Amino acid sequence: LQEQTDIWASAYRTDMHPIGSAALVRALRSVSRSVGPTTRRAPVPSSCRAASNRGVVRFSTGGAAPKPAAASAPKPGAVAAGGGSGEVAKTDTPITDVFFDNAGKIFIGFIVSIIAMVVRSTKGGTNKNSVRDEIENSSALDPFEIDDLRSANPTFDCASFLHIARVAAATFPHGDDVAYTDFVGVVLAALGQGGGAAAALRNGHLLDRAVFAAGIVGPGAKRAPTDDLFGGGDATVEKYPLLLLLAALSMALGSATASPDERIAMLFECCQTIGGSISLDDGGSRQGEENGVTLASTIDIVGHLQSTCQLPSETQVVATDTKYPIQTHRVASPEDLVRAARKLFAENRGKEETGEAAEEEDTGSTVLDFKEFAAILKSKHVCVWGECYLPKRKRGNGSG
């Protein structure tokens, strides 16, 4: 056997010779016949195995060669080797990235949401502008006409106005509704008595138009919006609240003779004269800035200023409770304007609970001093004569 093995090894060493392969085959056949089936097979040198792996020769030394065990990953559900517990072998599963897997859908949804927001904002703004345009179109006077009225009466000052207010309060002591012709007679008589520098009012037709329009659109209006302003003489005999007539008359005060703060002080005194003055100390009835007025009188004067075109149209538009799909708006009532102003003051003081309480207060019992009264009229929610649009340094110096 050793001799045959040497022959086999010698033949393998000549595998590069042209006849080496044939000699190798003959040597192997000789070894197979001489050894027989019961003889232990000679070990195959490692160099021979390496040569076979390189593709030089592939052979078997008898019997079927064992197949190499292929390494494979355990399949899902297979029982783990060596463990008798029957546990299922765990396999790695890919992690799904929701964002990258749905990037297109997320992008489209983002674009659609932006478009929906823009459309909703645009339609909401259009609705607000339509309400504002409606207010301006129904206004009896525009700001330029009010300015013309003031410019035409440069001598109508605070003294003249306060004299007329006191004479009217004495003539109509209970503040009842007054016929417009009767009020005009009182005004002309008071001016003729020399109560001030003015002897007459010019451009009085603008005051007539404002008062007659207030009888249609103002608080407690008694005529339909389709009625003519002068109504064939009916408007001149129509009765109006005395506080409304005084609020309309205040438009004639010239900018050079009465600053906005002075006009507000005169309106405050009118509320005290007509609606009743309430002392902040002992509850007595006295006049003056050291005393107060009721919240109901404040709401009334704001309503009269609104109906006589002395408030900007922008501040009279408020949002409704209908927010979806589109925010809608409406014309604010005097109660809305005063309530919003008082709530803003409470929030600025850091008392949100006070702001909530302001909405539930009884307007007949709440008392406001002059500072609160003036703050409401000059707030951004009321903005009488456009005061909220002016810089603070220009307020009170004759502007407005």
GROMACS .gro file of C-alpha atoms in nm:
model
  400
    1LEU     CA    1   0.000   0.000   0.000
    2GLN     CA    2   0.285   0.239   0.075
    3GLU     CA    3   0.433   0.169  -0.263
    4GLN     CA    4   0.106   0.239  -0.435
    5THR     CA    5   0.067   0.557  -0.236
    6ASP     CA    6   0.407   0.676  -0.339
    7ILE     CA    7   0.315   0.608  -0.700
    8TRP     CA    8  -0.008   0.809  -0.650
    9ALA     CA    9   0.178   1.100  -0.490
   10SER     CA   10   0.440   1.095  -0.762
   11ALA     CA   11   0.169   1.106  -1.022
   12TYR     CA   12   0.006   1.403  -0.850
   13ARG     CA   13   0.334   1.593  -0.847
   14THR     CA   14   0.343   1.562  -1.224
   15ASP     CA   15  -0.005   1.719  -1.261
   16MET     CA   16   0.147   2.000  -1.463
   17HIS     CA   17   0.287   1.745  -1.713
   18PRO     CA   18   0.068   1.686  -2.017
   19ILE     CA   19   0.024   1.323  -1.925
   20GLY     CA   20   0.005   1.384  -1.550
   21SER     CA   21  -0.371   1.365  -1.529
   22ALA     CA   22  -0.391   1.034  -1.712
   23ALA     CA   23  -0.115   0.884  -1.496
   24LEU     CA   24  -0.300   1.002  -1.187
   25VAL     CA   25  -0.622   0.833  -1.297
   26ARG     CA   26  -0.436   0.503  -1.365
   27ALA     CA   27  -0.264   0.516  -1.025
   28LEU     CA   28  -0.590   0.569  -0.845
   29ARG     CA   29  -0.758   0.282  -1.021
   30SER     CA   30  -0.464   0.057  -0.923
   31VAL     CA   31  -0.492   0.164  -0.558
   32SER     CA   32  -0.866   0.098  -0.559
   33ARG     CA   33  -0.823  -0.256  -0.691
   34SER     CA   34  -0.537  -0.348  -0.456
   35VAL     CA   35  -0.691  -0.215  -0.136
   36GLY     CA   36  -1.039  -0.356  -0.181
   37PRO     CA   37  -1.358  -0.259  -0.001
   38THR     CA   38  -1.243  -0.365   0.348
   39THR     CA   39  -0.916  -0.175   0.346
   40ARG     CA   40  -0.901   0.161   0.514
   41ARG     CA   41  -0.874   0.434   0.262
   42ALA     CA   42  -0.560   0.639   0.265
   43PRO     CA   43  -0.600   0.998   0.377
   44VAL     CA   44  -0.606   1.248   0.097
   45PRO     CA   45  -0.326   1.500   0.129
   46SER     CA   46  -0.436   1.857   0.191
   47SER     CA   47  -0.249   1.971  -0.121
   48CYS     CA   48  -0.466   1.738  -0.327
   49ARG     CA   49  -0.782   1.877  -0.173
   50ALA     CA   50  -0.665   2.230  -0.247
   51ALA     CA   51  -0.590   2.136  -0.608
   52SER     CA   52  -0.932   1.979  -0.641
   53ASN     CA   53  -1.095   2.295  -0.509
   54ARG     CA   54  -0.908   2.495  -0.772
   55GLY     CA   55  -1.074   2.287  -1.040
   56VAL     CA   56  -0.768   2.080  -1.144
   57VAL     CA   57  -0.934   1.748  -1.069
   58ARG     CA   58  -1.244   1.633  -0.882
   59PHE     CA   59  -1.263   1.274  -0.771
   60SER     CA   60  -1.384   1.041  -0.501
   61THR     CA   61  -1.167   0.788  -0.319
   62GLY     CA   62  -1.449   0.545  -0.293
   63GLY     CA   63  -1.793   0.585  -0.158
   64ALA     CA   64  -1.998   0.899  -0.171
   65ALA     CA   65  -1.832   1.202  -0.024
   66PRO     CA   66  -2.027   1.368   0.258
   67LYS     CA   67  -2.202   1.688   0.158
   68PRO     CA   68  -2.080   1.997   0.339
   69ALA     CA   69  -2.326   2.139   0.587
   70ALA     CA   70  -2.453   2.465   0.450
   71ALA     CA   71  -2.495   2.742   0.707
   72SER     CA   72  -2.840   2.888   0.680
   73ALA     CA   73  -3.038   3.129   0.893
   74PRO     CA   74  -3.316   2.972   1.096
   75LYS     CA   75  -3.654   3.006   0.937
   76PRO     CA   76  -3.938   3.180   1.122
   77GLY     CA   77  -4.120   2.930   1.335
   78ALA     CA   78  -3.826   2.687   1.359
   79VAL     CA   79  -3.741   2.545   1.698
   80ALA     CA   80  -3.411   2.668   1.839
   81ALA     CA   81  -3.138   2.400   1.828
   82GLY     CA   82  -3.040   2.249   2.160
   83GLY     CA   83  -3.329   2.397   2.351
   84GLY     CA   84  -3.607   2.164   2.445
   85SER     CA   85  -3.842   2.443   2.550
   86GLY     CA   86  -4.008   2.476   2.208
   87GLU     CA   87  -3.936   2.847   2.180
   88VAL     CA   88  -3.955   2.991   1.832
   89ALA     CA   89  -3.632   3.138   1.707
   90LYS     CA   90  -3.650   3.517   1.668
   91THR     CA   91  -3.567   3.670   1.335
   92ASP     CA   92  -3.476   4.027   1.252
   93THR     CA   93  -3.762   4.218   1.087
   94PRO     CA   94  -3.707   4.546   0.899
   95ILE     CA   95  -3.817   4.865   1.077
   96THR     CA   96  -4.077   5.054   0.876
   97ASP     CA   97  -4.020   5.429   0.853
   98VAL     CA   98  -4.365   5.588   0.836
   99PHE     CA   99  -4.241   5.922   0.715
  100PHE     CA  100  -4.031   5.796   0.422
  101ASP     CA  101  -4.284   5.532   0.326
  102ASN     CA  102  -4.561   5.798   0.309
  103ALA     CA  103  -4.360   6.105   0.212
  104GLY     CA  104  -4.577   6.177  -0.090
  105LYS     CA  105  -4.903   6.157   0.102
  106ILE     CA  106  -4.768   6.373   0.384
  107PHE     CA  107  -4.645   6.637   0.140
  108ILE     CA  108  -4.978   6.648  -0.045
  109GLY     CA  109  -5.168   6.673   0.285
  110PHE     CA  110  -4.945   6.957   0.397
  111ILE     CA  111  -5.005   7.151   0.075
  112VAL     CA  112  -5.381   7.092   0.093
  113SER     CA  113  -5.394   7.215   0.454
  114ILE     CA  114  -5.208   7.534   0.362
  115ILE     CA  115  -5.445   7.599   0.072
  116ALA     CA  116  -5.745   7.540   0.300
  117MET     CA  117  -5.608   7.785   0.558
  118VAL     CA  118  -5.547   8.052   0.294
  119VAL     CA  119  -5.896   8.008   0.147
  120ARG     CA  120  -6.058   8.021   0.492
  121SER     CA  121  -5.863   8.333   0.590
  122THR     CA  122  -5.944   8.504   0.261
  123LYS     CA  123  -6.316   8.432   0.281
  124GLY     CA  124  -6.324   8.537   0.647
  125GLY     CA  125  -6.154   8.866   0.557
  126THR     CA  126  -6.398   8.916   0.271
  127ASN     CA  127  -6.690   8.866   0.507
  128LYS     CA  128  -6.545   9.119   0.751
  129ASN     CA  129  -6.489   9.373   0.474
  130SER     CA  130  -6.845   9.330   0.349
  131VAL     CA  131  -6.983   9.411   0.697
  132ARG     CA  132  -6.754   9.714   0.720
  133ASP     CA  133  -6.863   9.833   0.376
  134GLU     CA  134  -7.225   9.796   0.481
  135ILE     CA  135  -7.160  10.021   0.782
  136GLU     CA  136  -6.989  10.284   0.568
  137ASN     CA  137  -7.261  10.277   0.303
  138SER     CA  138  -7.535  10.326   0.563
  139SER     CA  139  -7.348  10.606   0.740
  140ALA     CA  140  -7.524  10.943   0.716
  141LEU     CA  141  -7.198  11.139   0.735
  142ASP     CA  142  -6.847  11.064   0.627
  143PRO     CA  143  -6.538  11.187   0.816
  144PHE     CA  144  -6.479  11.470   0.568
  145GLU     CA  145  -6.827  11.612   0.629
  146ILE     CA  146  -6.773  11.598   1.005
  147ASP     CA  147  -6.448  11.787   0.956
  148ASP     CA  148  -6.632  12.045   0.744
  149LEU     CA  149  -6.887  12.088   1.024
  150ARG     CA  150  -6.613  12.154   1.278
  151SER     CA  151  -6.425  12.388   1.050
  152ALA     CA  152  -6.741  12.590   0.984
  153ASN     CA  153  -6.793  12.655   1.357
  154PRO     CA  154  -6.455  12.761   1.497
  155THR     CA  155  -6.616  12.968   1.775
  156PHE     CA  156  -6.838  12.689   1.907
  157ASP     CA  157  -6.644  12.598   2.219
  158CYS     CA  158  -6.684  12.399   2.539
  159ALA     CA  159  -6.855  12.683   2.723
  160SER     CA  160  -7.123  12.711   2.453
  161PHE     CA  161  -7.185  12.338   2.454
  162LEU     CA  162  -7.210  12.309   2.833
  163HIS     CA  163  -7.450  12.605   2.846
  164ILE     CA  164  -7.676  12.437   2.589
  165ALA     CA  165  -7.660  12.105   2.777
  166ARG     CA  166  -7.763  12.268   3.107
  167VAL     CA  167  -8.045  12.466   2.950
  168ALA     CA  168  -8.174  12.154   2.773
  169ALA     CA  169  -8.157  11.951   3.095
  170ALA     CA  170  -8.352  12.223   3.274
  171THR     CA  171  -8.609  12.242   2.994
  172PHE     CA  172  -8.653  11.865   2.979
  173PRO     CA  173  -8.579  11.767   3.338
  174HIS     CA  174  -8.650  11.397   3.314
  175GLY     CA  175  -8.437  11.340   3.006
  176ASP     CA  176  -8.738  11.215   2.816
  177ASP     CA  177  -8.749  11.188   2.440
  178VAL     CA  178  -8.754  11.531   2.282
  179ALA     CA  179  -8.893  11.645   1.947
  180TYR     CA  180  -8.612  11.758   1.723
  181THR     CA  181  -8.776  12.093   1.648
  182ASP     CA  182  -8.804  12.164   2.022
  183PHE     CA  183  -8.438  12.081   2.074
  184VAL     CA  184  -8.333  12.309   1.788
  185GLY     CA  185  -8.532  12.591   1.948
  186VAL     CA  186  -8.354  12.539   2.280
  187VAL     CA  187  -8.013  12.542   2.107
  188LEU     CA  188  -8.084  12.863   1.917
  189ALA     CA  189  -8.222  13.029   2.228
  190ALA     CA  190  -7.919  12.928   2.435
  191LEU     CA  191  -7.679  13.056   2.173
  192GLY     CA  192  -7.871  13.383   2.149
  193GLN     CA  193  -7.842  13.432   2.524
  194GLY     CA  194  -7.467  13.466   2.488
  195GLY     CA  195  -7.382  13.146   2.666
  196GLY     CA  196  -7.063  13.123   2.457
  197ALA     CA  197  -6.868  13.273   2.176
  198ALA     CA  198  -7.090  13.119   1.906
  199ALA     CA  199  -7.408  13.302   1.806
  200ALA     CA  200  -7.527  13.040   1.555
  201LEU     CA  201  -7.430  12.709   1.404
  202ARG     CA  202  -7.329  12.676   1.040
  203ASN     CA  203  -7.376  12.366   0.824
  204GLY     CA  204  -7.656  12.263   1.056
  205HIS     CA  205  -7.802  12.044   0.780
  206LEU     CA  206  -7.525  11.793   0.856
  207LEU     CA  207  -7.651  11.768   1.215
  208ASP     CA  208  -8.006  11.726   1.085
  209ARG     CA  209  -7.900  11.438   0.864
  210ALA     CA  210  -7.710  11.264   1.143
  211VAL     CA  211  -8.002  11.288   1.385
  212PHE     CA  212  -8.263  11.175   1.133
  213ALA     CA  213  -8.046  10.878   1.031
  214ALA     CA  214  -8.007  10.784   1.397
  215GLY     CA  215  -8.385  10.756   1.415
  216ILE     CA  216  -8.356  10.478   1.155
  217VAL     CA  217  -8.041  10.288   1.252
  218GLY     CA  218  -7.975  10.406   1.609
  219PRO     CA  219  -8.071  10.232   1.935
  220GLY     CA  220  -8.446  10.233   1.982
  221ALA     CA  221  -8.507  10.345   1.624
  222LYS     CA  222  -8.877  10.397   1.554
  223ARG     CA  223  -8.867  10.427   1.177
  224ALA     CA  224  -8.794  10.161   0.917
  225PRO     CA  225  -8.467  10.172   0.722
  226THR     CA  226  -8.670  10.222   0.403
  227ASP     CA  227  -8.813  10.554   0.526
  228ASP     CA  228  -8.682  10.877   0.383
  229LEU     CA  229  -8.454  11.075   0.614
  230PHE     CA  230  -8.693  11.367   0.623
  231GLY     CA  231  -9.004  11.152   0.569
  232GLY     CA  232  -9.231  11.433   0.451
  233GLY     CA  233  -9.188  11.621   0.780
  234ASP     CA  234  -9.228  11.319   1.009
  235ALA     CA  235  -8.860  11.314   1.103
  236THR     CA  236  -8.866  11.671   1.229
  237VAL     CA  237  -9.143  11.598   1.480
  238GLU     CA  238  -9.001  11.260   1.577
  239LYS     CA  239  -8.884  11.243   1.937
  240TYR     CA  240  -8.528  11.146   2.017
  241PRO     CA  241  -8.340  11.081   2.342
  242LEU     CA  242  -8.191  11.402   2.477
  243LEU     CA  243  -7.855  11.231   2.524
  244LEU     CA  244  -7.855  11.140   2.154
  245LEU     CA  245  -7.919  11.503   2.053
  246LEU     CA  246  -7.636  11.627   2.274
  247ALA     CA  247  -7.400  11.360   2.138
  248ALA     CA  248  -7.481  11.473   1.783
  249LEU     CA  249  -7.430  11.838   1.879
  250SER     CA  250  -7.082  11.759   2.011
  251MET     CA  251  -6.970  11.693   1.652
  252ALA     CA  252  -6.982  12.067   1.588
  253LEU     CA  253  -6.711  12.139   1.847
  254GLY     CA  254  -6.406  12.265   1.663
  255SER     CA  255  -6.072  12.089   1.692
  256ALA     CA  256  -5.905  12.415   1.789
  257THR     CA  257  -6.155  12.495   2.063
  258ALA     CA  258  -6.206  12.152   2.220
  259SER     CA  259  -5.953  11.872   2.250
  260PRO     CA  260  -6.068  11.508   2.251
  261ASP     CA  261  -6.019  11.488   2.628
  262GLU     CA  262  -6.234  11.800   2.675
  263ARG     CA  263  -6.508  11.655   2.455
  264ILE     CA  264  -6.502  11.332   2.656
  265ALA     CA  265  -6.529  11.536   2.978
  266MET     CA  266  -6.835  11.715   2.839
  267LEU     CA  267  -6.997  11.384   2.739
  268PHE     CA  268  -6.926  11.256   3.090
  269GLU     CA  269  -7.105  11.557   3.237
  270CYS     CA  270  -7.396  11.505   2.997
  271CYS     CA  271  -7.430  11.148   3.122
  272GLN     CA  272  -7.429  11.278   3.477
  273THR     CA  273  -7.687  11.546   3.394
  274ILE     CA  274  -7.921  11.323   3.195
  275GLY     CA  275  -7.859  10.978   3.342
  276GLY     CA  276  -7.786  11.086   3.696
  277SER     CA  277  -7.457  11.141   3.876
  278ILE     CA  278  -7.349  10.897   4.145
  279SER     CA  279  -7.101  10.994   4.413
  280LEU     CA  280  -6.820  10.748   4.452
  281ASP     CA  281  -6.800  10.827   4.825
  282ASP     CA  282  -7.142  10.839   4.985
  283GLY     CA  283  -7.382  10.749   4.705
  284GLY     CA  284  -7.522  11.104   4.676
  285SER     CA  285  -7.598  11.272   4.346
  286ARG     CA  286  -7.339  11.529   4.256
  287GLN     CA  287  -7.172  11.634   3.933
  288GLY     CA  288  -6.805  11.650   3.854
  289GLU     CA  289  -6.523  11.418   3.756
  290GLU     CA  290  -6.484  11.306   4.116
  291ASN     CA  291  -6.823  11.133   4.084
  292GLY     CA  292  -6.927  10.847   3.861
  293VAL     CA  293  -7.186  10.746   3.605
  294THR     CA  294  -7.368  10.420   3.563
  295LEU     CA  295  -7.251  10.162   3.316
  296ALA     CA  296  -7.593  10.183   3.152
  297SER     CA  297  -7.539  10.553   3.076
  298THR     CA  298  -7.195  10.471   2.934
  299ILE     CA  299  -7.346  10.211   2.702
  300ASP     CA  300  -7.611  10.462   2.597
  301ILE     CA  301  -7.360  10.731   2.506
  302VAL     CA  302  -7.149  10.480   2.311
  303GLY     CA  303  -7.461  10.376   2.119
  304HIS     CA  304  -7.543  10.740   2.039
  305LEU     CA  305  -7.189  10.808   1.921
  306GLN     CA  306  -7.213  10.498   1.704
  307SER     CA  307  -7.545  10.598   1.545
  308THR     CA  308  -7.423  10.955   1.476
  309CYS     CA  309  -7.118  10.834   1.279
  310GLN     CA  310  -6.856  10.924   1.539
  311LEU     CA  311  -6.699  10.577   1.563
  312PRO     CA  312  -6.472  10.422   1.296
  313SER     CA  313  -6.635  10.148   1.092
  314GLU     CA  314  -6.344   9.912   1.162
  315THR     CA  315  -6.412   9.895   1.535
  316GLN     CA  316  -6.783   9.824   1.484
  317VAL     CA  317  -6.719   9.482   1.323
  318VAL     CA  318  -6.700   9.186   1.560
  319ALA     CA  319  -6.669   8.813   1.500
  320THR     CA  320  -6.965   8.584   1.553
  321ASP     CA  321  -6.966   8.241   1.714
  322THR     CA  322  -6.966   8.079   1.369
  323LYS     CA  323  -6.598   8.001   1.315
  324TYR     CA  324  -6.609   7.699   1.081
  325PRO     CA  325  -6.586   7.652   0.795
  326ILE     CA  326  -6.554   8.031   0.762
  327GLN     CA  327  -6.539   8.298   1.034
  328THR     CA  328  -6.838   8.530   0.999
  329HIS     CA  329  -6.881   8.884   1.134
  330ARG     CA  330  -7.158   9.123   1.229
  331VAL     CA  331  -7.216   9.483   1.338
  332ALA     CA  332  -7.133   9.524   1.706
  333SER     CA  333  -7.388   9.652   1.952
  334PRO     CA  334  -7.296   9.919   2.211
  335GLU     CA  335  -7.298   9.647   2.477
  336ASP     CA  336  -7.045   9.446   2.273
  337LEU     CA  337  -6.809   9.742   2.244
  338VAL     CA  338  -6.820   9.839   2.612
  339ARG     CA  339  -6.793   9.479   2.731
  340ALA     CA  340  -6.493   9.412   2.506
  341ALA     CA  341  -6.318   9.728   2.628
  342ARG     CA  342  -6.372   9.646   2.996
  343LYS     CA  343  -6.258   9.288   2.946
  344LEU     CA  344  -5.940   9.410   2.778
  345PHE     CA  345  -5.864   9.638   3.073
  346ALA     CA  346  -5.915   9.354   3.317
  347GLU     CA  347  -5.685   9.122   3.120
  348ASN     CA  348  -5.418   9.392   3.098
  349ARG     CA  349  -5.426   9.413   3.476
  350GLY     CA  350  -5.376   9.037   3.493
  351LYS     CA  351  -5.724   8.968   3.630
  352GLU     CA  352  -5.894   8.738   3.387
  353GLU     CA  353  -6.158   8.653   3.643
  354THR     CA  354  -6.248   9.022   3.658
  355GLY     CA  355  -6.285   9.023   3.281
  356GLU     CA  356  -6.525   8.732   3.301
  357ALA     CA  357  -6.718   8.902   3.577
  358ALA     CA  358  -6.746   9.218   3.367
  359GLU     CA  359  -6.959   9.027   3.120
  360GLU     CA  360  -7.206   8.926   3.388
  361GLU     CA  361  -7.234   9.252   3.581
  362ASP     CA  362  -7.565   9.432   3.614
  363THR     CA  363  -7.533   9.738   3.389
  364GLY     CA  364  -7.782   9.927   3.606
  365SER     CA  365  -7.577   9.914   3.925
  366THR     CA  366  -7.215   9.930   3.808
  367VAL     CA  367  -7.053  10.272   3.857
  368LEU     CA  368  -6.764  10.407   3.650
  369ASP     CA  369  -6.546  10.703   3.735
  370PHE     CA  370  -6.418  10.950   3.477
  371LYS     CA  371  -6.092  10.765   3.423
  372GLU     CA  372  -6.271  10.442   3.336
  373PHE     CA  373  -6.526  10.629   3.124
  374ALA     CA  374  -6.253  10.801   2.920
  375ALA     CA  375  -6.054  10.479   2.886
  376ILE     CA  376  -6.355  10.300   2.738
  377LEU     CA  377  -6.422  10.573   2.483
  378LYS     CA  378  -6.057  10.589   2.375
  379SER     CA  379  -6.001  10.213   2.370
  380LYS     CA  380  -5.940  10.025   2.047
  381HIS     CA  381  -6.284   9.866   2.073
  382VAL     CA  382  -6.473  10.200   2.080
  383CYS     CA  383  -6.213  10.445   1.944
  384VAL     CA  384  -6.433  10.757   1.948
  385TRP     CA  385  -6.328  11.006   1.677
  386GLY     CA  386  -6.049  10.770   1.578
  387GLU     CA  387  -5.851  10.838   1.895
  388CYS     CA  388  -5.706  10.487   1.908
  389TYR     CA  389  -5.530  10.545   1.575
  390LEU     CA  390  -5.339  10.849   1.699
  391PRO     CA  391  -5.003  10.833   1.879
  392LYS     CA  392  -5.035  10.887   2.250
  393ARG     CA  393  -4.822  11.202   2.238
  394LYS     CA  394  -5.075  11.365   2.004
  395ARG     CA  395  -5.381  11.286   2.211
  396GLY     CA  396  -5.531  11.565   2.408
  397ASN     CA  397  -5.361  11.846   2.217
  398GLY     CA  398  -5.653  11.940   1.995
  399SER     CA  399  -5.626  11.657   1.746
  400GLY     CA  400  -5.914  11.430   1.652
   0.00000   0.00000   0.00000
